């Protein structure tokens, strides 16, 4: 809970109290990876870790952004809202830019940010910032924007201002998730349903393993996967890979590598639907199997895993997890494992020991409890 921290930092910066404090969480995608930009299905839940912003309007039409974590302050005028500008503040300035592009009037403001979402771990630390800032600006300017539209505007900031060609998964999760539920989202028409994810009631926990491995080529590989999917859709003559109904027939028309990319997306969409059915039926054993199958598909067909996440998944499963998979864009980051409550410590210890044996450094483990989405705190 970083509310006191951002309020104190805001007062130190401006000499007065903020008009409010807003928070938006990071997310874990339970299943449905690299399906969002293929008009497919995703099933994320919100983490307790969140980005917090304290904010108040200014009268001079300028925006001052302060990061408590980085101990840096940046001030921008309207002419300095330039897409592609580098730096941490692009996640905040991008939101102002996206709102203005959409025709909203956005007054100047002082905004102070702090976050406890791990950076670069595939837990959507950037979407958390965008969605918290979006919530703050929507309220400060009386914009009355619906939650789904807030998510879309936050994604516009990410795509068009920051310059990352992502789907809607992260911003939708940060904005729309509610506690104790996963968000089943159809990324074609954006219909959604809150699916109860009462793991603790079933004697289970979602153990998160941050492998602390990150690869610098993530952005390029992400764009390359997306391009492969678009090429496959062109070859197959479908609007998006969501529309592939006969996988074998599709594979017969595709080069081998693109075929494997398509197989991941098509089978992953099916796994999301089956996971929702498993959750509705309280069948966590089946959910675990689907998670592990998803990981294998990401490893073998989509080729977005690497040594540390593969080792974490294999070790967690060997140590008794019902299932495990990497979450997020890929090439490192976090693994989630569905584990019986009494086995959490043993599974975490096994993964840590396996990492030590493989000279992979010390992973960070914590429990992923499904938490609330973006909200105003004061
Ligand atoms: C990143 C992107 C999301 C999604 C995932 C993969 O988190 O931001 O839009 O594509 O990767 O599922």
Tab-separated table of C-alpha atoms and ligand atoms in Angstrom:
chain	number	residue	atom	x	y	z
A	1	UNK	CA	0.000	0.000	0.000
A	2	UNK	CA	1.893	3.032	-1.273
A	3	UNK	CA	-0.811	5.646	-0.619
A	4	UNK	CA	0.989	7.410	2.259
A	5	UNK	CA	4.187	7.430	0.211
A	6	UNK	CA	2.682	9.142	-2.848
A	7	UNK	CA	0.713	11.613	-0.694
A	8	UNK	CA	3.867	12.601	1.215
A	9	UNK	CA	5.871	12.923	-2.006
A	10	UNK	CA	3.085	14.965	-3.600
A	11	UNK	CA	2.992	17.391	-0.668
A	12	UNK	CA	6.775	17.718	-0.733
A	13	UNK	CA	6.664	18.516	-4.468
A	14	UNK	CA	3.758	20.948	-4.502
A	15	UNK	CA	3.317	22.211	-0.962
A	16	UNK	CA	-0.327	21.116	-0.910
A	17	UNK	CA	-2.438	17.944	-0.708
A	18	UNK	CA	-3.356	15.955	-3.823
A	19	UNK	CA	-6.945	16.027	-5.078
A	20	UNK	CA	-6.950	12.242	-4.909
A	21	UNK	CA	-4.992	8.987	-5.035
A	22	UNK	CA	-5.587	6.270	-7.631
A	23	UNK	CA	-4.131	2.785	-8.054
A	24	UNK	CA	-4.057	0.233	-10.855
A	25	UNK	CA	-2.566	-3.256	-10.552
A	26	UNK	CA	-0.129	-5.391	-12.472
A	27	UNK	CA	-1.545	-8.634	-13.816
A	28	UNK	CA	-0.893	-12.294	-14.256
A	29	UNK	CA	-2.338	-13.991	-17.281
A	30	UNK	CA	-3.649	-17.340	-16.046
A	31	UNK	CA	-3.754	-18.620	-19.619
A	32	UNK	CA	-4.188	-17.262	-23.165
A	33	UNK	CA	-0.780	-15.976	-24.271
A	34	UNK	CA	-0.237	-14.091	-27.542
A	35	UNK	CA	-3.908	-14.587	-28.335
A	36	UNK	CA	-5.069	-11.008	-27.692
A	37	UNK	CA	-3.714	-9.546	-30.950
A	38	UNK	CA	-5.216	-12.494	-32.831
A	39	UNK	CA	-8.764	-11.538	-31.780
A	40	UNK	CA	-8.673	-14.456	-29.343
A	41	UNK	CA	-9.325	-15.162	-25.663
A	42	UNK	CA	-7.413	-14.300	-22.484
A	43	UNK	CA	-7.939	-15.054	-18.784
A	44	UNK	CA	-5.901	-12.679	-16.592
A	45	UNK	CA	-6.278	-11.702	-12.957
A	46	UNK	CA	-5.025	-8.612	-11.138
A	47	UNK	CA	-2.141	-8.747	-8.674
A	48	UNK	CA	-2.054	-7.034	-5.271
A	49	UNK	CA	1.000	-5.113	-6.526
A	50	UNK	CA	-0.023	-1.847	-8.165
A	51	UNK	CA	1.021	1.570	-9.455
A	52	UNK	CA	-0.188	4.445	-7.243
A	53	UNK	CA	-0.613	8.052	-8.325
A	54	UNK	CA	-1.405	11.145	-6.309
A	55	UNK	CA	-2.546	14.016	-8.508
A	56	UNK	CA	-4.098	17.470	-8.580
A	57	UNK	CA	-4.866	19.925	-11.382
A	58	UNK	CA	-2.648	22.901	-12.283
A	59	UNK	CA	-3.845	26.104	-13.805
A	60	UNK	CA	-0.975	26.688	-16.261
A	61	UNK	CA	-1.770	23.854	-18.698
A	62	UNK	CA	1.480	22.010	-17.977
A	63	UNK	CA	2.054	18.506	-16.660
A	64	UNK	CA	4.622	17.720	-13.995
A	65	UNK	CA	5.363	14.039	-13.413
A	66	UNK	CA	7.390	12.756	-10.470
A	67	UNK	CA	8.583	9.168	-9.997
A	68	UNK	CA	9.198	8.464	-6.326
A	69	UNK	CA	10.963	5.210	-7.216
A	70	UNK	CA	13.419	6.898	-9.588
A	71	UNK	CA	13.588	10.181	-7.680
A	72	UNK	CA	13.090	12.081	-10.937
A	73	UNK	CA	10.731	14.871	-11.981
A	74	UNK	CA	9.831	15.888	-15.535
A	75	UNK	CA	7.696	18.834	-16.627
A	76	UNK	CA	6.058	19.044	-20.048
A	77	UNK	CA	3.954	21.531	-21.968
A	78	UNK	CA	1.481	20.706	-24.738
A	79	UNK	CA	4.124	21.005	-27.456
A	80	UNK	CA	6.306	18.465	-25.683
A	81	UNK	CA	3.773	15.619	-25.891
A	82	UNK	CA	5.612	13.855	-28.709
A	83	UNK	CA	4.974	10.161	-29.507
A	84	UNK	CA	8.165	8.127	-29.348
A	85	UNK	CA	9.757	10.277	-26.636
A	86	UNK	CA	11.997	8.003	-24.580
A	87	UNK	CA	11.939	7.696	-20.797
A	88	UNK	CA	9.787	6.516	-17.912
A	89	UNK	CA	7.496	9.521	-18.186
A	90	UNK	CA	6.293	8.411	-21.648
A	91	UNK	CA	3.853	6.053	-19.870
A	92	UNK	CA	2.269	9.085	-18.183
A	93	UNK	CA	2.599	11.638	-20.974
A	94	UNK	CA	1.249	9.002	-23.390
A	95	UNK	CA	-2.001	8.878	-21.446
A	96	UNK	CA	-2.441	12.651	-21.672
A	97	UNK	CA	-1.667	12.451	-25.392
A	98	UNK	CA	-4.115	9.545	-25.956
A	99	UNK	CA	-6.916	11.362	-24.117
A	100	UNK	CA	-6.328	14.528	-26.133
A	101	UNK	CA	-6.157	12.564	-29.399
A	102	UNK	CA	-9.565	11.111	-28.518
A	103	UNK	CA	-10.930	14.645	-28.201
A	104	UNK	CA	-10.941	14.982	-24.421
A	105	UNK	CA	-9.939	18.208	-22.718
A	106	UNK	CA	-7.167	17.465	-20.225
A	107	UNK	CA	-6.131	20.191	-17.798
A	108	UNK	CA	-2.542	20.483	-16.603
A	109	UNK	CA	-1.705	18.509	-13.482
A	110	UNK	CA	0.909	17.500	-10.964
A	111	UNK	CA	1.211	13.712	-10.802
A	112	UNK	CA	3.339	11.692	-8.371
A	113	UNK	CA	3.896	7.997	-9.086
A	114	UNK	CA	5.154	5.021	-7.080
A	115	UNK	CA	4.768	1.336	-7.919
A	116	UNK	CA	5.498	-2.033	-6.378
A	117	UNK	CA	4.842	-4.011	-9.572
A	118	UNK	CA	8.191	-5.678	-10.422
A	119	UNK	CA	9.669	-4.038	-13.529
A	120	UNK	CA	10.305	-6.024	-16.681
A	121	UNK	CA	9.008	-9.264	-15.147
A	122	UNK	CA	6.075	-9.736	-17.529
A	123	UNK	CA	3.612	-8.506	-14.896
A	124	UNK	CA	2.485	-5.386	-16.809
A	125	UNK	CA	4.202	-2.734	-14.760
A	126	UNK	CA	3.733	-0.305	-17.651
A	127	UNK	CA	0.007	-0.976	-18.043
A	128	UNK	CA	-0.402	-0.462	-14.285
A	129	UNK	CA	1.090	3.032	-14.617
A	130	UNK	CA	-0.979	3.883	-17.683
A	131	UNK	CA	-4.233	2.692	-16.114
A	132	UNK	CA	-3.619	4.466	-12.795
A	133	UNK	CA	-2.821	7.719	-14.600
A	134	UNK	CA	-5.826	7.245	-16.894
A	135	UNK	CA	-8.098	6.821	-13.856
A	136	UNK	CA	-6.638	9.956	-12.284
A	137	UNK	CA	-7.029	12.117	-15.402
A	138	UNK	CA	-10.527	10.790	-16.102
A	139	UNK	CA	-11.639	11.815	-12.606
A	140	UNK	CA	-9.735	15.115	-12.436
A	141	UNK	CA	-11.261	16.220	-15.732
A	142	UNK	CA	-14.727	14.762	-15.124
A	143	UNK	CA	-14.443	12.662	-18.288
A	144	UNK	CA	-16.844	9.841	-17.388
A	145	UNK	CA	-15.057	7.243	-19.550
A	146	UNK	CA	-16.307	3.632	-19.288
A	147	UNK	CA	-13.791	1.086	-17.950
A	148	UNK	CA	-13.326	-0.733	-21.268
A	149	UNK	CA	-12.730	2.561	-23.048
A	150	UNK	CA	-10.212	3.520	-20.354
A	151	UNK	CA	-8.336	0.289	-21.104
A	152	UNK	CA	-8.382	1.055	-24.819
A	153	UNK	CA	-7.081	4.597	-24.269
A	154	UNK	CA	-4.305	3.262	-22.026
A	155	UNK	CA	-3.382	0.826	-24.792
A	156	UNK	CA	-3.295	3.689	-27.293
A	157	UNK	CA	-0.721	5.324	-25.024
A	158	UNK	CA	1.336	2.100	-25.064
A	159	UNK	CA	0.987	1.472	-28.826
A	160	UNK	CA	1.121	4.948	-30.326
A	161	UNK	CA	3.107	6.972	-27.791
A	162	UNK	CA	5.441	4.493	-26.063
A	163	UNK	CA	5.646	2.520	-29.311
A	164	UNK	CA	5.032	-1.074	-28.154
A	165	UNK	CA	2.658	-2.972	-30.504
A	166	UNK	CA	0.769	-4.872	-27.772
A	167	UNK	CA	-2.791	-6.148	-27.599
A	168	UNK	CA	-5.370	-5.154	-24.985
A	169	UNK	CA	-4.619	-7.890	-22.429
A	170	UNK	CA	-2.590	-5.876	-19.930
A	171	UNK	CA	-4.645	-2.688	-19.842
A	172	UNK	CA	-7.953	-4.615	-19.795
A	173	UNK	CA	-6.736	-6.711	-16.874
A	174	UNK	CA	-5.497	-3.696	-14.933
A	175	UNK	CA	-8.740	-1.808	-15.463
A	176	UNK	CA	-11.471	-4.480	-15.460
A	177	UNK	CA	-10.346	-7.203	-13.019
A	178	UNK	CA	-12.048	-7.649	-9.651
A	179	UNK	CA	-10.833	-9.452	-6.523
A	180	UNK	CA	-11.094	-13.257	-6.363
A	181	UNK	CA	-11.895	-13.506	-10.062
A	182	UNK	CA	-10.164	-13.944	-13.391
A	183	UNK	CA	-11.341	-11.859	-16.344
A	184	UNK	CA	-12.466	-13.937	-19.324
A	185	UNK	CA	-12.096	-11.504	-22.215
A	186	UNK	CA	-12.941	-11.983	-25.857
A	187	UNK	CA	-10.434	-9.776	-27.655
A	188	UNK	CA	-12.625	-9.518	-30.765
A	189	UNK	CA	-15.782	-7.926	-29.403
A	190	UNK	CA	-14.357	-7.264	-25.910
A	191	UNK	CA	-17.233	-9.039	-24.207
A	192	UNK	CA	-16.046	-10.151	-20.790
A	193	UNK	CA	-17.107	-12.234	-17.817
A	194	UNK	CA	-15.716	-12.364	-14.291
A	195	UNK	CA	-14.891	-16.008	-13.539
A	196	UNK	CA	-14.569	-16.933	-9.837
A	197	UNK	CA	-10.956	-17.894	-9.089
A	198	UNK	CA	-11.290	-18.981	-5.485
A	199	UNK	CA	-8.081	-20.969	-5.334
A	200	UNK	CA	-7.572	-20.600	-1.583
A	201	UNK	CA	-11.093	-21.962	-0.959
A	202	UNK	CA	-9.991	-25.065	-2.849
A	203	UNK	CA	-6.877	-25.444	-0.696
A	204	UNK	CA	-4.646	-24.117	-3.479
A	205	UNK	CA	-2.361	-21.177	-4.129
A	206	UNK	CA	-0.955	-19.590	-7.250
A	207	UNK	CA	2.766	-19.471	-6.641
A	208	UNK	CA	4.529	-16.844	-8.746
A	209	UNK	CA	8.201	-17.358	-9.553
A	210	UNK	CA	9.980	-14.297	-10.878
A	211	UNK	CA	12.967	-15.885	-12.584
A	212	UNK	CA	14.583	-12.442	-12.790
A	213	UNK	CA	15.773	-13.228	-16.280
A	214	UNK	CA	14.974	-10.684	-18.961
A	215	UNK	CA	16.148	-10.622	-22.494
A	216	UNK	CA	16.884	-7.506	-24.436
A	217	UNK	CA	15.432	-8.892	-27.676
A	218	UNK	CA	11.881	-9.200	-26.235
A	219	UNK	CA	10.464	-6.252	-28.184
A	220	UNK	CA	11.815	-7.430	-31.527
A	221	UNK	CA	10.673	-11.017	-30.951
A	222	UNK	CA	7.199	-9.832	-29.916
A	223	UNK	CA	6.849	-7.818	-33.103
A	224	UNK	CA	8.156	-10.769	-35.132
A	225	UNK	CA	5.547	-13.149	-33.650
A	226	UNK	CA	2.830	-10.646	-34.359
A	227	UNK	CA	4.020	-10.246	-37.939
A	228	UNK	CA	4.007	-14.048	-38.412
A	229	UNK	CA	0.402	-14.211	-37.239
A	230	UNK	CA	-0.605	-11.444	-39.632
A	231	UNK	CA	1.179	-13.172	-42.499
A	232	UNK	CA	-0.561	-16.459	-41.662
A	233	UNK	CA	-3.955	-14.727	-41.631
A	234	UNK	CA	-3.187	-13.279	-45.065
A	235	UNK	CA	-2.159	-16.659	-46.473
A	236	UNK	CA	-5.232	-18.338	-45.001
A	237	UNK	CA	-7.583	-15.543	-46.043
A	238	UNK	CA	-9.061	-15.047	-42.576
A	239	UNK	CA	-9.500	-11.744	-40.702
A	240	UNK	CA	-7.504	-13.092	-37.736
A	241	UNK	CA	-6.183	-16.408	-36.426
A	242	UNK	CA	-9.246	-16.531	-34.175
A	243	UNK	CA	-11.087	-17.562	-37.339
A	244	UNK	CA	-9.039	-20.701	-38.030
A	245	UNK	CA	-11.515	-23.523	-37.421
A	246	UNK	CA	-9.730	-26.430	-39.127
A	247	UNK	CA	-6.159	-26.460	-37.844
A	248	UNK	CA	-4.977	-29.408	-39.951
A	249	UNK	CA	-6.276	-27.823	-43.149
A	250	UNK	CA	-4.607	-24.541	-42.207
A	251	UNK	CA	-1.280	-26.246	-41.487
A	252	UNK	CA	-1.329	-27.845	-44.926
A	253	UNK	CA	-1.244	-24.345	-46.463
A	254	UNK	CA	1.494	-22.864	-44.300
A	255	UNK	CA	5.299	-23.014	-44.179
A	256	UNK	CA	6.484	-25.145	-41.239
A	257	UNK	CA	7.565	-22.331	-38.896
A	258	UNK	CA	4.483	-20.165	-39.437
A	259	UNK	CA	2.380	-23.292	-39.029
A	260	UNK	CA	3.765	-23.838	-35.554
A	261	UNK	CA	3.010	-20.228	-34.612
A	262	UNK	CA	-0.561	-20.736	-35.816
A	263	UNK	CA	-0.861	-24.025	-33.938
A	264	UNK	CA	0.061	-22.270	-30.707
A	265	UNK	CA	-2.548	-19.551	-31.165
A	266	UNK	CA	-5.343	-21.916	-32.202
A	267	UNK	CA	-4.690	-24.465	-29.444
A	268	UNK	CA	-4.154	-21.713	-26.855
A	269	UNK	CA	-7.558	-20.214	-27.626
A	270	UNK	CA	-9.083	-23.658	-27.103
A	271	UNK	CA	-7.202	-24.010	-23.804
A	272	UNK	CA	-8.600	-20.709	-22.559
A	273	UNK	CA	-12.151	-21.847	-23.271
A	274	UNK	CA	-11.468	-25.168	-21.566
A	275	UNK	CA	-9.882	-23.404	-18.591
A	276	UNK	CA	-12.987	-21.283	-18.102
A	277	UNK	CA	-15.097	-24.462	-18.170
A	278	UNK	CA	-12.711	-26.102	-15.678
A	279	UNK	CA	-12.960	-23.111	-13.321
A	280	UNK	CA	-16.753	-23.077	-13.610
A	281	UNK	CA	-16.717	-26.767	-12.657
A	282	UNK	CA	-14.157	-26.255	-9.859
A	283	UNK	CA	-11.862	-28.688	-11.694
A	284	UNK	CA	-8.451	-27.314	-10.718
A	285	UNK	CA	-6.656	-30.517	-11.720
A	286	UNK	CA	-7.775	-29.904	-15.305
A	287	UNK	CA	-6.785	-26.247	-15.092
A	288	UNK	CA	-3.310	-27.349	-14.032
A	289	UNK	CA	-3.008	-29.693	-17.019
A	290	UNK	CA	-4.065	-26.926	-19.384
A	291	UNK	CA	-1.485	-24.548	-17.888
A	292	UNK	CA	1.314	-27.041	-18.432
A	293	UNK	CA	0.104	-27.745	-21.971
A	294	UNK	CA	0.103	-23.982	-22.619
A	295	UNK	CA	3.712	-23.789	-21.502
A	296	UNK	CA	4.722	-26.633	-23.815
A	297	UNK	CA	3.014	-24.842	-26.696
A	298	UNK	CA	4.832	-21.581	-25.915
A	299	UNK	CA	8.112	-23.497	-25.652
A	300	UNK	CA	7.846	-25.732	-28.716
A	301	UNK	CA	5.523	-23.953	-31.147
A	302	UNK	CA	5.670	-20.238	-30.345
A	303	UNK	CA	9.282	-20.439	-29.113
A	304	UNK	CA	9.024	-17.633	-26.572
A	305	UNK	CA	10.379	-19.369	-23.479
A	306	UNK	CA	13.984	-19.784	-22.389
A	307	UNK	CA	16.066	-21.872	-19.988
A	308	UNK	CA	15.039	-20.317	-16.691
A	309	UNK	CA	11.271	-20.353	-17.225
A	310	UNK	CA	11.424	-23.880	-18.657
A	311	UNK	CA	13.387	-25.018	-15.604
A	312	UNK	CA	10.966	-23.315	-13.198
A	313	UNK	CA	7.965	-24.974	-14.858
A	314	UNK	CA	9.539	-28.437	-14.996
A	315	UNK	CA	10.775	-28.239	-11.406
A	316	UNK	CA	7.448	-26.977	-10.036
A	317	UNK	CA	5.585	-29.800	-11.778
A	318	UNK	CA	8.083	-32.411	-10.545
A	319	UNK	CA	7.699	-31.023	-7.010
A	320	UNK	CA	3.936	-31.542	-7.041
A	321	UNK	CA	2.358	-28.497	-8.724
A	322	UNK	CA	-0.929	-29.258	-10.502
A	323	UNK	CA	0.433	-27.276	-13.438
A	324	UNK	CA	2.722	-24.387	-14.311
A	325	UNK	CA	3.426	-21.991	-17.153
A	326	UNK	CA	5.246	-18.817	-18.071
A	327	UNK	CA	3.026	-15.732	-18.072
A	328	UNK	CA	3.299	-12.586	-20.200
A	329	UNK	CA	5.093	-11.705	-23.409
A	330	UNK	CA	7.922	-14.214	-22.958
A	331	UNK	CA	11.693	-14.657	-23.049
A	332	UNK	CA	12.022	-14.759	-19.281
A	333	UNK	CA	9.980	-13.090	-16.582
A	334	UNK	CA	7.535	-14.962	-14.382
A	335	UNK	CA	6.154	-18.463	-14.063
A	336	UNK	CA	2.962	-19.255	-12.195
A	337	UNK	CA	2.367	-22.638	-10.611
A	338	UNK	CA	-0.918	-23.984	-9.277
A	339	UNK	CA	0.087	-25.594	-6.011
A	340	UNK	CA	-1.652	-27.223	-3.022
A	341	UNK	CA	-1.357	-24.771	-0.110
A	342	UNK	CA	0.664	-27.186	2.001
A	343	UNK	CA	3.187	-27.693	-0.815
A	344	UNK	CA	3.900	-24.023	-1.565
A	345	UNK	CA	7.097	-23.835	0.479
A	346	UNK	CA	8.409	-27.144	-0.847
A	347	UNK	CA	7.743	-26.191	-4.484
A	348	UNK	CA	9.347	-22.772	-4.027
A	349	UNK	CA	12.372	-24.378	-2.349
A	350	UNK	CA	12.717	-26.926	-5.168
A	351	UNK	CA	12.721	-24.194	-7.816
A	352	UNK	CA	15.249	-22.141	-5.857
A	353	UNK	CA	17.503	-25.193	-5.469
A	354	UNK	CA	17.236	-26.064	-9.160
A	355	UNK	CA	18.182	-22.486	-10.081
A	356	UNK	CA	21.213	-22.633	-7.790
A	357	UNK	CA	22.317	-25.922	-9.315
A	358	UNK	CA	21.986	-24.436	-12.814
A	359	UNK	CA	23.790	-21.222	-11.758
A	360	UNK	CA	20.698	-19.172	-12.652
A	361	UNK	CA	20.660	-16.840	-9.656
A	362	UNK	CA	18.009	-16.577	-6.975
A	363	UNK	CA	14.372	-16.421	-8.121
A	364	UNK	CA	11.817	-14.374	-6.177
A	365	UNK	CA	8.644	-16.209	-5.176
A	366	UNK	CA	5.340	-14.801	-3.929
A	367	UNK	CA	1.657	-15.724	-3.876
A	368	UNK	CA	-0.537	-14.401	-6.681
A	369	UNK	CA	-3.852	-13.602	-5.004
A	370	UNK	CA	-6.489	-12.314	-7.473
A	371	UNK	CA	-7.013	-8.654	-6.501
A	372	UNK	CA	-8.950	-5.512	-7.453
A	373	UNK	CA	-8.518	-3.560	-10.691
A	374	UNK	CA	-7.968	0.191	-11.125
A	375	UNK	CA	-9.657	2.299	-8.462
A	376	UNK	CA	-9.718	5.620	-6.675
A	377	UNK	CA	-8.382	5.289	-3.128
A	378	UNK	CA	-9.007	8.752	-1.711
B	1	LIG	C1	2.427	-8.684	-23.546
B	1	LIG	C2	1.479	-7.764	-24.304
B	1	LIG	C3	0.054	-8.316	-24.292
B	1	LIG	C4	0.020	-9.779	-24.746
B	1	LIG	C5	1.079	-10.587	-23.990
B	1	LIG	C6	1.187	-11.998	-24.496
B	1	LIG	O1	2.091	-8.694	-22.178
B	1	LIG	O2	1.481	-6.490	-23.729
B	1	LIG	O3	-0.774	-7.527	-25.111
B	1	LIG	O4	0.171	-9.889	-26.129
B	1	LIG	O5	2.365	-9.994	-24.063
B	1	LIG	O6	0.037	-12.720	-24.204
